[in-house]
PDB file of C-alpha atoms in Angstrom:
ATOM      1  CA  UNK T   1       7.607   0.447  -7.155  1.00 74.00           C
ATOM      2  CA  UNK T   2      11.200  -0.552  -5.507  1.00 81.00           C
ATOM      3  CA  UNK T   3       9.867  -1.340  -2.248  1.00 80.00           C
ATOM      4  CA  UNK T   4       6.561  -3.676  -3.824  1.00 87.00           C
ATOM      5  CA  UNK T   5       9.658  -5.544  -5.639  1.00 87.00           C
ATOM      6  CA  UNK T   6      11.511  -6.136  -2.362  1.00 88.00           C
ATOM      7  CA  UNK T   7       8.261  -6.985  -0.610  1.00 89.00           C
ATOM      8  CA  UNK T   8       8.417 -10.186  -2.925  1.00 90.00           C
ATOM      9  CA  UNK T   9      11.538 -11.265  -1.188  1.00 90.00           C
ATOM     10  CA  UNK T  10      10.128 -10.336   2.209  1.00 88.00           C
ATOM     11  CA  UNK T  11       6.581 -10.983   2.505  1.00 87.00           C
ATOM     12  CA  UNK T  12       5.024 -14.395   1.526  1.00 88.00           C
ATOM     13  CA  UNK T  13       1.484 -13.274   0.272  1.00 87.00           C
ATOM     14  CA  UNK T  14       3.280 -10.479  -1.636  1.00 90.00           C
ATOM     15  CA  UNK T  15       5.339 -13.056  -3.556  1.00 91.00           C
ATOM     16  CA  UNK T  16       2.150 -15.610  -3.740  1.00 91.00           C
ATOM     17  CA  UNK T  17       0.338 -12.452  -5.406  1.00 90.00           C
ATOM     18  CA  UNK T  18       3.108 -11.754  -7.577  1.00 92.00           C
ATOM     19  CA  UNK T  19       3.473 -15.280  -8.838  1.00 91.00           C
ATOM     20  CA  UNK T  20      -0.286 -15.529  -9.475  1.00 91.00           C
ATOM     21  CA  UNK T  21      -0.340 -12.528 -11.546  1.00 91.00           C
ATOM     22  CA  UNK T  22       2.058 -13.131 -13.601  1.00 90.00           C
ATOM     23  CA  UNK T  23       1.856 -17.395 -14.086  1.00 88.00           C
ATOM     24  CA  UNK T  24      -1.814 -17.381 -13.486  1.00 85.00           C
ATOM     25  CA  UNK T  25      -3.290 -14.809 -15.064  1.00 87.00           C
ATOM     26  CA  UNK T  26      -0.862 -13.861 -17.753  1.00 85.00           C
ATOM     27  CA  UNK T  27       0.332 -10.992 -16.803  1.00 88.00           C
ATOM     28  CA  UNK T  28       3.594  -9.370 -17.775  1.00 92.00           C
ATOM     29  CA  UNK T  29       6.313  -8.899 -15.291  1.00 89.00           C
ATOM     30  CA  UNK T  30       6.157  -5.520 -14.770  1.00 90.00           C
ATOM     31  CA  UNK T  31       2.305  -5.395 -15.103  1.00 93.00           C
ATOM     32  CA  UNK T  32       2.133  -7.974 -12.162  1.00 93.00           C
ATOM     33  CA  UNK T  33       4.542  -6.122 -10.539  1.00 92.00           C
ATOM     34  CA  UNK T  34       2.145  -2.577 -10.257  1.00 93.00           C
ATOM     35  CA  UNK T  35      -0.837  -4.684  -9.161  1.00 92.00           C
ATOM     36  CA  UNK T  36       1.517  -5.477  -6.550  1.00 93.00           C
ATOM     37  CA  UNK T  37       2.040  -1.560  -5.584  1.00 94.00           C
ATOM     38  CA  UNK T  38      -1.732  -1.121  -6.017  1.00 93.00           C
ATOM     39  CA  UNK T  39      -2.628  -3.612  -3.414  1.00 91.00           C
ATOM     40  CA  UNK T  40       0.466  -2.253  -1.003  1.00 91.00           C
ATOM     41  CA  UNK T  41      -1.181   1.168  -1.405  1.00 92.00           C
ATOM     42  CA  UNK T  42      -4.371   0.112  -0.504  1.00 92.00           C
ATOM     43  CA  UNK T  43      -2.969  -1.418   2.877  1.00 91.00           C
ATOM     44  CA  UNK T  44      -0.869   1.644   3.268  1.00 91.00           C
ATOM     45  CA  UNK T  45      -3.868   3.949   2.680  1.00 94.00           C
ATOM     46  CA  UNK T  46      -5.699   1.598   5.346  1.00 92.00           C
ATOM     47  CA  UNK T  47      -3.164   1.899   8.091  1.00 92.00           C
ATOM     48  CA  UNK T  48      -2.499   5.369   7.477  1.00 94.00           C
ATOM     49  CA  UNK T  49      -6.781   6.510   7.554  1.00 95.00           C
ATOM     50  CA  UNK T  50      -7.037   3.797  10.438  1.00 92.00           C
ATOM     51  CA  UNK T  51      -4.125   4.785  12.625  1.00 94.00           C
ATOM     52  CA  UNK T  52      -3.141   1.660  12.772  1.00 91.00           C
ATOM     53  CA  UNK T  53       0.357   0.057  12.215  1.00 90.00           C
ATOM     54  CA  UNK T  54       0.408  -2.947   9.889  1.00 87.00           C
ATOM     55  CA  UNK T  55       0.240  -6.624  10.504  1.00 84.00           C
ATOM     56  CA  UNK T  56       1.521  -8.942   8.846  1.00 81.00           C
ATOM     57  CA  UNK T  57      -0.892 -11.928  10.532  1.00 79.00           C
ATOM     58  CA  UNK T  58      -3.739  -9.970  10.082  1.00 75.00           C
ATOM     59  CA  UNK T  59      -3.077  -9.556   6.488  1.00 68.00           C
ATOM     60  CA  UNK T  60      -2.184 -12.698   5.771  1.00 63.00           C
ATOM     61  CA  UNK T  61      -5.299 -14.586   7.192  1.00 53.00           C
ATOM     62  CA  UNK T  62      -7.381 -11.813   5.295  1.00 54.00           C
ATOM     63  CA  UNK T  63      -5.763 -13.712   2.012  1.00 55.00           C
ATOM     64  CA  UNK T  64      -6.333 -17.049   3.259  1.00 54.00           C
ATOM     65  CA  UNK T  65      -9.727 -16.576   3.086  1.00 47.00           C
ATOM     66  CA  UNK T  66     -10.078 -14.883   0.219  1.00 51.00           C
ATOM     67  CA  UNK T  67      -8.203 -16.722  -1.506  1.00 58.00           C
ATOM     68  CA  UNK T  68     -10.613 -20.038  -0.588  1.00 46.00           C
TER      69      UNK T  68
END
């Protein structure tokens, strides 16, 4: 959970996800905060099953469109 809190400092979509959570959809600080761990785990789980390293640009234009 420690490291999905400092990914809101780090990593812009993190903190946009974080922020939407909790101000858009109501959710309690710490309750927006494990949705953030959730979705870190399933991009861990993905680069770990893949072999691939992570990327930030890739990830970020996959929320871009999603998001639209």
């Amino acid at each position: 959970m420690w490291w999905a809190f400092n990914s809101i400092k780090m990593s812009p979509w993190a903190a946009a996800a974080f922020r939407d959570a909790r101000d858009q959809k109501g959710q309690r600080y710490h309750r927006a905060l494990r949705g953030l761990a959730a979705r870190w785990t399933r991009i861990l789980w993905r680069c770990w099953t893949n072999h691939e390293t992570y990327d930030p640009a890739r990830h970020g234009s996959a929320a871009l469109i999603t998001a639209a």
